[in-house]
mmCIF file of C-alpha atoms and ligand atoms in Angstrom:
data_model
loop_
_atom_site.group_PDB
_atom_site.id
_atom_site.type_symbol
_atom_site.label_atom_id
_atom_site.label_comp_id
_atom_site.label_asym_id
_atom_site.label_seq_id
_atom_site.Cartn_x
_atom_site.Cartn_y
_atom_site.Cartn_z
ATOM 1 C CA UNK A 252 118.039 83.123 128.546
ATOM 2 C CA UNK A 253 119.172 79.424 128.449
ATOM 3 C CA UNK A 254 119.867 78.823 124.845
ATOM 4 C CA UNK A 255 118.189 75.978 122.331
ATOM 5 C CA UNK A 256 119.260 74.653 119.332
ATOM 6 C CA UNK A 257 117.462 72.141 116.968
ATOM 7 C CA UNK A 258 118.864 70.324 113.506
ATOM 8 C CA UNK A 259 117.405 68.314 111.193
ATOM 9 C CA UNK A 260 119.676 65.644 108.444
ATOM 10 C CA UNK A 261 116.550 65.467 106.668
ATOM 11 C CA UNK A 262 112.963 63.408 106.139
ATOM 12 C CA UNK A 263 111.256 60.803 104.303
ATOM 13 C CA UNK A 264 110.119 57.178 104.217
ATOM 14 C CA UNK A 265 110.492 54.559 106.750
ATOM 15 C CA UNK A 266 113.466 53.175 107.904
ATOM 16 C CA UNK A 267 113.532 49.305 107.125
ATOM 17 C CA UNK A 268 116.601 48.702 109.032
ATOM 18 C CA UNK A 269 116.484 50.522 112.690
ATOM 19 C CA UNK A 270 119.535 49.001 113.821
ATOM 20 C CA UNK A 271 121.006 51.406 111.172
ATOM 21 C CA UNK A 272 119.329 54.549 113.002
ATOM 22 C CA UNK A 273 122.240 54.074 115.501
ATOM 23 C CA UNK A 274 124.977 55.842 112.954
ATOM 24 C CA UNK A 275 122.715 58.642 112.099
ATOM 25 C CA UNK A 276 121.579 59.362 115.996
ATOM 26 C CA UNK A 277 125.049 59.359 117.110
ATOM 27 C CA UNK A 278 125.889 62.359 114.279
ATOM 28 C CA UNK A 279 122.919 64.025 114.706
ATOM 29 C CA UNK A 280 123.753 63.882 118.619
ATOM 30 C CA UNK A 281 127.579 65.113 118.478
ATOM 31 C CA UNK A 282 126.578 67.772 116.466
ATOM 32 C CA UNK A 283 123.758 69.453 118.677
ATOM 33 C CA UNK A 284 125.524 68.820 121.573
ATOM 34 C CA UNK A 285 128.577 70.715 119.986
ATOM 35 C CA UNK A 286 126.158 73.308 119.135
ATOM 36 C CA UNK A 287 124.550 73.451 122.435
ATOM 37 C CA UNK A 288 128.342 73.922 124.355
ATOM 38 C CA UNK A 289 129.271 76.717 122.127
ATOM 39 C CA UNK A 290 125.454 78.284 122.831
ATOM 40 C CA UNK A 291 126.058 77.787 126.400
ATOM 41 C CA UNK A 292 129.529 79.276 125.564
ATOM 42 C CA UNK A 293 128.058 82.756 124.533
ATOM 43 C CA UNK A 294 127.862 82.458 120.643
ATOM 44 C CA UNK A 295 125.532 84.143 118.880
ATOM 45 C CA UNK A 296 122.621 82.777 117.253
ATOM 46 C CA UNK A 297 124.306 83.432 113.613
ATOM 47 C CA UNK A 298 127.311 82.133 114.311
ATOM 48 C CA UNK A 299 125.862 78.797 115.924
ATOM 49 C CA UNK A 300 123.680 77.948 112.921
ATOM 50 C CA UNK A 301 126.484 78.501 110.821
ATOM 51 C CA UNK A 302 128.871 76.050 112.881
ATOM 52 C CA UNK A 303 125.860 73.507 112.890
ATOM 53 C CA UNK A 304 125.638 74.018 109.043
ATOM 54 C CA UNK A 305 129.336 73.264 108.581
ATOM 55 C CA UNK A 306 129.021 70.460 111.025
ATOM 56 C CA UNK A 307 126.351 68.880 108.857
ATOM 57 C CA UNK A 308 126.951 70.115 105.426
ATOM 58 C CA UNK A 309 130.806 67.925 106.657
ATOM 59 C CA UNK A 310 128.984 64.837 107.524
ATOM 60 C CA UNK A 311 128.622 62.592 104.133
ATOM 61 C CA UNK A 312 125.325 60.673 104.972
ATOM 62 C CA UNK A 313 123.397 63.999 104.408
ATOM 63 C CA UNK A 314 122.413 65.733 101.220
ATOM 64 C CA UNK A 315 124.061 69.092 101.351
ATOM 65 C CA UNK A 316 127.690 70.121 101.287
ATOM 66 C CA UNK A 317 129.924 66.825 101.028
ATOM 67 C CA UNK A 318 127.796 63.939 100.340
ATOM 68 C CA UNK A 319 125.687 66.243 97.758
ATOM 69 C CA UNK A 320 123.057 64.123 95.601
ATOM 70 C CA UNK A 321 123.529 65.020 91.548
ATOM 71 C CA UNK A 322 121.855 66.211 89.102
ATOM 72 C CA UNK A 323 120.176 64.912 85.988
ATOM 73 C CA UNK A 324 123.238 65.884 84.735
ATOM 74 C CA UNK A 325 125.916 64.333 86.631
ATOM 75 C CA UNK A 326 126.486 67.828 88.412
ATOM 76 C CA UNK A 327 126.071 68.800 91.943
ATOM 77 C CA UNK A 328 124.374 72.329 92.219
ATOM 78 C CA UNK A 329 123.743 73.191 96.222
ATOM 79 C CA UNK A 330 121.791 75.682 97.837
ATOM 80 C CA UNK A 331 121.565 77.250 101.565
ATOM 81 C CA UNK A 332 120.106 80.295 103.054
ATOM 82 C CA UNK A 333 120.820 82.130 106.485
ATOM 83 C CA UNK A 334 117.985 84.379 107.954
ATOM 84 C CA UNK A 335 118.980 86.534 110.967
ATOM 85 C CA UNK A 336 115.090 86.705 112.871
ATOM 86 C CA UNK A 337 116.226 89.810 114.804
ATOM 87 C CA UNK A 338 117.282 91.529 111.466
ATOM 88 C CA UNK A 339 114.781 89.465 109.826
ATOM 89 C CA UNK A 340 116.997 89.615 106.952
ATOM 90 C CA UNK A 341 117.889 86.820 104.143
ATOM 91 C CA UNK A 342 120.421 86.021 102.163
ATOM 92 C CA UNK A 343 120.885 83.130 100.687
ATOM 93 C CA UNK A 344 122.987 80.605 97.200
ATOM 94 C CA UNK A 345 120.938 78.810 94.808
ATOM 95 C CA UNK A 346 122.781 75.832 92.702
ATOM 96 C CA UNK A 347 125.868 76.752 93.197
ATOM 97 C CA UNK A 348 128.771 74.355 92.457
ATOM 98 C CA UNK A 349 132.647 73.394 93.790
ATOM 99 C CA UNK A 350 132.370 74.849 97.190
ATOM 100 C CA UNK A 351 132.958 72.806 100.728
ATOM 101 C CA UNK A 352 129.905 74.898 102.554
ATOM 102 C CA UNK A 353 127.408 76.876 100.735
ATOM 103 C CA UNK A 354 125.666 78.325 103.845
ATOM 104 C CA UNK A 355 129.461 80.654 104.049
ATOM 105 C CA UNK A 356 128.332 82.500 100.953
ATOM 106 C CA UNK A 357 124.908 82.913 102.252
ATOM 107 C CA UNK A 358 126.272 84.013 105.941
ATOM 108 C CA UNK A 359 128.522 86.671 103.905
ATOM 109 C CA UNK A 360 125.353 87.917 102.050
ATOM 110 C CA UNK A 361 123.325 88.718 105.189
ATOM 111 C CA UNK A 362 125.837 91.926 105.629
ATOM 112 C CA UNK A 363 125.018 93.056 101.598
ATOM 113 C CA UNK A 364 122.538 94.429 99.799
ATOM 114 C CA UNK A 365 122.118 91.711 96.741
ATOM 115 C CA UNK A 366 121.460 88.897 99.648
ATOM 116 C CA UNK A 367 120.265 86.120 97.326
ATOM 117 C CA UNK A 368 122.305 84.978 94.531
ATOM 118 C CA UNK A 369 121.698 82.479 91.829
ATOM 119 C CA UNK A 370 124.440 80.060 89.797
ATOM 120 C CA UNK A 371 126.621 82.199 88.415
ATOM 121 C CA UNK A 372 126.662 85.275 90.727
ATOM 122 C CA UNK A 373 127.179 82.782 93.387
ATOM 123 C CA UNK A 374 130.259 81.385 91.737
ATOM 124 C CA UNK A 375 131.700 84.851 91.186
ATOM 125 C CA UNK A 376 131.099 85.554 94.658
ATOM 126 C CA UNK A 377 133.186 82.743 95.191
ATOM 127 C CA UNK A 378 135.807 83.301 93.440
ATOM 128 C CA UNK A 379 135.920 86.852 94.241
ATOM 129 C CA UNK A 380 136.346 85.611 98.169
ATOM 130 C CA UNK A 381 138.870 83.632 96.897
ATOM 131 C CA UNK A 382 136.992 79.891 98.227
ATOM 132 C CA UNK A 383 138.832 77.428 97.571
ATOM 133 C CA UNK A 384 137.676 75.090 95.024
ATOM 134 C CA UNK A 385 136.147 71.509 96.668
ATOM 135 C CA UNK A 386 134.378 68.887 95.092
ATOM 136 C CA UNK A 387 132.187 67.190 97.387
ATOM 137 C CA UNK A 388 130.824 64.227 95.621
ATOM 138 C CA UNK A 389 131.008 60.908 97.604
ATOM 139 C CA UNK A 390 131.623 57.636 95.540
ATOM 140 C CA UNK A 391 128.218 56.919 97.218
ATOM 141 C CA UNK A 392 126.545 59.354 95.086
ATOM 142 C CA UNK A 393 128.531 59.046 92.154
ATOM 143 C CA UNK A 394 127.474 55.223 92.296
ATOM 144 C CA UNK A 395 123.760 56.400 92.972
ATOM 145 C CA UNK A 396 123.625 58.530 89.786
ATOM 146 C CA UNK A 397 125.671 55.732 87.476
ATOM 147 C CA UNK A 398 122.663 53.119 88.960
ATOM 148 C CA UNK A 399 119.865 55.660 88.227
ATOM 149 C CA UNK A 400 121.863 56.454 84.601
ATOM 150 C CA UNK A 401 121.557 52.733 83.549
ATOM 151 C CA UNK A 402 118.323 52.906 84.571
ATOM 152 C CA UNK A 403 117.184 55.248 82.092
ATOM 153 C CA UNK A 404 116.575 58.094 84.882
ATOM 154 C CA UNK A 405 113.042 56.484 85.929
ATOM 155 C CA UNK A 406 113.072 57.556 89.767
ATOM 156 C CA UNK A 407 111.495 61.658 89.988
ATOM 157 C CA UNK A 408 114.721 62.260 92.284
ATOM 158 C CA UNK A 409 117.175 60.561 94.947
ATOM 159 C CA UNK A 410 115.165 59.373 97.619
ATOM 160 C CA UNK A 411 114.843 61.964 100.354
ATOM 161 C CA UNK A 412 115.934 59.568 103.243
ATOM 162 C CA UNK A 413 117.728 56.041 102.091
ATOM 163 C CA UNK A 414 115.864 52.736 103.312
ATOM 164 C CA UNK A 415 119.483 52.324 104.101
ATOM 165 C CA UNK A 416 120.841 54.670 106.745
ATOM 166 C CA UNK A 417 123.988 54.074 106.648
ATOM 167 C CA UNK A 418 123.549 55.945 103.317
ATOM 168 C CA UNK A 419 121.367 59.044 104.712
ATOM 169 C CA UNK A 420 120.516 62.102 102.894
ATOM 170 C CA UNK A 421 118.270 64.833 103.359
ATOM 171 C CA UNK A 422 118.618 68.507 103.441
ATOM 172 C CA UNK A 423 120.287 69.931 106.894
ATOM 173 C CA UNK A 424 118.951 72.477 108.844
ATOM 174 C CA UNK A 425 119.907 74.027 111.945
ATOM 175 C CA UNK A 426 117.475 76.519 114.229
ATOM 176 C CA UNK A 427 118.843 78.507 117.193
ATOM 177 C CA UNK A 428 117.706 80.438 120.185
ATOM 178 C CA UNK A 429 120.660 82.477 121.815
ATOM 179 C CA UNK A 430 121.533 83.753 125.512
ATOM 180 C CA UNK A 431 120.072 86.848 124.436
ATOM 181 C CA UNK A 432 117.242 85.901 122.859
ATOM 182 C CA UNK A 433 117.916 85.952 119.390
ATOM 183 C CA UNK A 434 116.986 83.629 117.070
ATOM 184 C CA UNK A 435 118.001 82.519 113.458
ATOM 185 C CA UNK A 436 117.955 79.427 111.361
ATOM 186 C CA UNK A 437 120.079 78.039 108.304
ATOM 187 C CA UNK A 438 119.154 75.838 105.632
ATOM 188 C CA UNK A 439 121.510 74.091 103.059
ATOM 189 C CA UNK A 440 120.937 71.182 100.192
ATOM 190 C CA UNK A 441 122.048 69.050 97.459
ATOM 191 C CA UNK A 442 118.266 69.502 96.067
ATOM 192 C CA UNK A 443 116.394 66.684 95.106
ATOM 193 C CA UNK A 444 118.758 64.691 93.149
ATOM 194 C CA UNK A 445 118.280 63.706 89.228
ATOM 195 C CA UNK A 446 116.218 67.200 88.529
ATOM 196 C CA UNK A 447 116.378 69.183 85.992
ATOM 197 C CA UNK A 448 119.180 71.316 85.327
ATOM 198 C CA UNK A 449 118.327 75.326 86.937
ATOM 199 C CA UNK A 450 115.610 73.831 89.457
ATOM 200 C CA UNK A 451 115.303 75.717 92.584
ATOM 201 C CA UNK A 452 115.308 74.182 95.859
ATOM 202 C CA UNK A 453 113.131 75.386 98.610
ATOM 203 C CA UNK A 454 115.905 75.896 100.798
ATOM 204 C CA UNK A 455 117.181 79.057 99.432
ATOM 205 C CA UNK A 456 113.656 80.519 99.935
ATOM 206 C CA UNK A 457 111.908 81.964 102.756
ATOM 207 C CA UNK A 458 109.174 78.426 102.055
ATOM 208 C CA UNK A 459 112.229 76.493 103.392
ATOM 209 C CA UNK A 460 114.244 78.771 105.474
ATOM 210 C CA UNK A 461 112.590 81.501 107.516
ATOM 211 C CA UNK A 462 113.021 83.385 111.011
ATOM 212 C CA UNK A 463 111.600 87.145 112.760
ATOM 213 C CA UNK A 464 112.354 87.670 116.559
ATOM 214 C CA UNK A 465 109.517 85.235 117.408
ATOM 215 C CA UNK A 466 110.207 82.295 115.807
ATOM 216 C CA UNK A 467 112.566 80.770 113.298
ATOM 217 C CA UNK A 468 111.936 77.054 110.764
ATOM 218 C CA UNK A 469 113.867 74.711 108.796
ATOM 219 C CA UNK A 470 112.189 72.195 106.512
ATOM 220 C CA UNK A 471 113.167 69.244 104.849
ATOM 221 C CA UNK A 472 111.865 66.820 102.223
ATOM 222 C CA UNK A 473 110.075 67.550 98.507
ATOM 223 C CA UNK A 474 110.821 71.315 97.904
ATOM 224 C CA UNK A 475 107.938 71.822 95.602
ATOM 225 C CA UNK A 476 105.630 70.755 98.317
ATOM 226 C CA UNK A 477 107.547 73.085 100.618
ATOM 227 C CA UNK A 478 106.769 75.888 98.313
ATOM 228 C CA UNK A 479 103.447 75.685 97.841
ATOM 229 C CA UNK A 480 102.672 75.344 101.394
ATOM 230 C CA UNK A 481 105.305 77.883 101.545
ATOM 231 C CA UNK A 482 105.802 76.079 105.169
ATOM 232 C CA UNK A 483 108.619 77.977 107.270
ATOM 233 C CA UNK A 484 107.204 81.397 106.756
ATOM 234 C CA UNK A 485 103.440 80.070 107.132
ATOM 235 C CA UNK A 486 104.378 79.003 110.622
ATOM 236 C CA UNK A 487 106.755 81.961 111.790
ATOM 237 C CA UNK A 488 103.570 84.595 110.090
ATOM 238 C CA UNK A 489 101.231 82.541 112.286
ATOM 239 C CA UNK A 490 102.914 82.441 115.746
ATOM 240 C CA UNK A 491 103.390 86.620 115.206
ATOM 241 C CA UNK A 492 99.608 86.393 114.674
ATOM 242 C CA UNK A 493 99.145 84.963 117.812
ATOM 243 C CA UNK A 494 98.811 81.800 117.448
ATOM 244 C CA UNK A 495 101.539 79.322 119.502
ATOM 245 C CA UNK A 496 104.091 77.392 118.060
ATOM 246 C CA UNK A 497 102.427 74.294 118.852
ATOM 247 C CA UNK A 498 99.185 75.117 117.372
ATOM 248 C CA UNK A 499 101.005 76.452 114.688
ATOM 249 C CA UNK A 500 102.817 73.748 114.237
ATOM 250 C CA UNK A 501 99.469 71.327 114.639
ATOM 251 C CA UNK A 502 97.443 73.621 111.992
ATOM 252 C CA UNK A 503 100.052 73.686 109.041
ATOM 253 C CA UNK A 504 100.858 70.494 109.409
ATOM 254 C CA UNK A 505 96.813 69.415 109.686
ATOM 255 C CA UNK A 506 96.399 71.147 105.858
ATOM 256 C CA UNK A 507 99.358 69.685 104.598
ATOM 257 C CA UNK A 508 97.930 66.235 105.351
ATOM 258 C CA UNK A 509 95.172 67.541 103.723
ATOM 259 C CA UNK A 510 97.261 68.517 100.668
ATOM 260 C CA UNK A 511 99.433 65.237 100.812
ATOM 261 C CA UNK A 512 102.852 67.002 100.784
ATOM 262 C CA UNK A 513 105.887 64.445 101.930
ATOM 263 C CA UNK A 514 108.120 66.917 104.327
ATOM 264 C CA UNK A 515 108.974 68.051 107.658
ATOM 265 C CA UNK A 516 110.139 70.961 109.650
ATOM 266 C CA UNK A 517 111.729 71.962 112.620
ATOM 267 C CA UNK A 518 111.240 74.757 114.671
ATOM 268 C CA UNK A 519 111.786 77.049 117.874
ATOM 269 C CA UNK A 520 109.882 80.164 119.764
ATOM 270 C CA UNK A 521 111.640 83.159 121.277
ATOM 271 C CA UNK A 522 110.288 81.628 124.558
ATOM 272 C CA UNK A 523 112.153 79.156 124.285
ATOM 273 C CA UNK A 524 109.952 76.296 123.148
ATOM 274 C CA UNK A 525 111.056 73.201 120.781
ATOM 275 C CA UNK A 526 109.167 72.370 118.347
ATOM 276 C CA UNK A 527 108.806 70.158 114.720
ATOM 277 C CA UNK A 528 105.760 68.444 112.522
ATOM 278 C CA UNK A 529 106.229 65.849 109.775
ATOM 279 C CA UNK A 530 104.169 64.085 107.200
ATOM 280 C CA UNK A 531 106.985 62.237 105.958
ATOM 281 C CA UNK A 532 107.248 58.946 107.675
ATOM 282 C CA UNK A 533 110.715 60.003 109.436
ATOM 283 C CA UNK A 534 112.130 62.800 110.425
ATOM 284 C CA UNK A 535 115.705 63.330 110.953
ATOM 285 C CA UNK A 536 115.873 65.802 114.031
ATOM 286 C CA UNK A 537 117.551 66.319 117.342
ATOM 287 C CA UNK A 538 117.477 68.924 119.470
ATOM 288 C CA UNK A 539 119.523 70.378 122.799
ATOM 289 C CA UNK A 540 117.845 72.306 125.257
ATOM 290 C CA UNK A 541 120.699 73.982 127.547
ATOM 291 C CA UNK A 542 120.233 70.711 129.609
ATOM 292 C CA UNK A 543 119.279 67.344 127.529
ATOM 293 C CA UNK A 544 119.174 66.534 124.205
ATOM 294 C CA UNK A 545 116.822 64.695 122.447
ATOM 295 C CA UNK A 546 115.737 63.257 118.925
ATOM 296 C CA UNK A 547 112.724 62.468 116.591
ATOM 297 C CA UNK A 548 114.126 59.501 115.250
ATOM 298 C CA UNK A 549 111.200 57.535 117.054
ATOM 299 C CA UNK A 550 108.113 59.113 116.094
ATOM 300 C CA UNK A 551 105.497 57.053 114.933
ATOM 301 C CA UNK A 552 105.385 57.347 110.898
ATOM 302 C CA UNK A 553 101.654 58.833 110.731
ATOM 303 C CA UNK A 554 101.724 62.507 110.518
ATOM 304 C CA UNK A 555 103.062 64.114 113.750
ATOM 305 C CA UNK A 556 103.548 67.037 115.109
ATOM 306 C CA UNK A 557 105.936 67.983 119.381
ATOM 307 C CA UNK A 558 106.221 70.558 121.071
ATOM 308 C CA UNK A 559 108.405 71.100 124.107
ATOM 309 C CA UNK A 560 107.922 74.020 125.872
HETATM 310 N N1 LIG B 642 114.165 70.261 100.179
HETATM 311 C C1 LIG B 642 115.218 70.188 99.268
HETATM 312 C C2 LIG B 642 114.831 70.198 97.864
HETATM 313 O O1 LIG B 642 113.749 69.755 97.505
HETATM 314 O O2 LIG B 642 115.596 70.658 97.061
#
């Protein structure tokens, strides 16, 4: 089977400056094609999305791992979630704090039997692995939250995707299709930014974050919308109904038009096939398909959904 891989760095509103869509191509397009080589390699589906997570949840511009947004409080509380599709298990962190990459507590989860954990279990998980402590706020988003502080706190949360990209943010996702078939997908997030202390990001759900042997999603963008479309399983429960990715894809993404939700996802089949849909304006995605990479970074900002089979 010739392996795939697809990440996203996140979604939102237009890009005013698309000179600046340069900086995040070029990381969105070392880390798929690193990705894609170890794929190609003979990793495992797990173990890819989790190098793709670490890639990503490394890479400041995005909003998860280093480069975190804050909370209303000043605090950064992260979440991630791994789902093995041939397992069709989860496990996943929600808000937890002083670690370098959540999606590591959530890939040591899949192999026990409390898989989802929530603030505090999470940090006594990590302390009983013995993680070292990391901060990973960026003076970037320490400036952001100072700004948004002296503004009273008027904006609902950070924006999803900067009009300035050499900022960037945006949950990260990462989906994979091994040599053998197998799937799975990680998802991992600063949240929102500016919410409310102990709100849950979709990521850490199976609305954000969601896999079975036949296909496997990521979203990104407002995680309340995400969970009441409850988006990534909606599409994977659809294509085991029968229905293809693309259409899939094309049907979800039709009602949540309908529904005005600001998000997008990324996906793949077990056949092989690459897809995503968006209602943001932008969508943050590449993709590698054993052979060529490509991006979304072009799409025209109506909602939009590919498929590549
Ligand atoms: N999609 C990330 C969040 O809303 O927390």
């Amino acid at each position: 089977m010739q392996p795939k891989v697809i990440i996203h760095g996140g979604a939102g509103n237009s890009v005013q400056d698309k000179g600046g869509l340069v900086p995040v191509r070029s990381a969105l397009g070392k880390i798929v094609h690193t990705v894609s080589e170890q794929l190609l390699a003979g990793m495992s589906a797990i173990e890819a999305v989790v190098l793709g997570c670490h890639h990503l949840e490394d890479e400041p511009r995005f909003n998860a791992g280093t480069g975190s947004v804050l909370q209303a409080d000043g605090q950064i509380r992260m979440s991630a979630a791994l789902m093995d599709g041939v397992k069709q298990r989860f496990s996943g962190v929600i808000n937890v704090s002083r670690v370098q990459h959540p999606i590591d507590l959530a890939q040591f989860l899949q192999d026990h039997s409390d898989r989802t954990l929530s603030d505090y279990g999470a940090a006594e998980l990590a302390r009983e692995l013995q993680v070292p402590l990391y901060n990973p706020l960026t003076t970037t988003r320490l400036h952001e939250w100072m700004a948004e502080r002296d503004q009273g706190f008027r904006s609902a949360m950070a924006g999803v995707v900067a009009n300035n990209p050499e900022v960037g943010r945006g949950t990260i996702g990462v989906v994979v299709l091994d040599h053998e078939g197998r799937m799975a997908v990680g998802t991992s997030t600063g949240g929102k930014g500016f919410e409310r202390i102990g709100r849950v990001s979709d990521s850490a759900t199976p609305a954000g974050n969601y896999a079975n042997s036949l296909a496997a999603v990521s979203c990104t963008g407002i995680g309340e919308d995400i969970l009441e479309e409850c988006l990534a399983a909606k599409i994977v429960i659809r294509v085991s109904d029968g229905f293809s990715l693309g259409s899939a894809l094309e049907k979800s993404f039709e009602e949540a038009k309908n529904n005005q939700r600001d998000f997008g996802a990324i996906a793949l089949d077990a056949q092989g096939g690459i897809g995503w849909g968006k209602t943001s304006q932008v969508l943050f995605a590449a993709y590698h398909d054993g052979e060529k990479s490509g991006d979304t970074l072009d799409l025209p900002l109506e909602t939009t959904t590919g498929y590549i089979a």
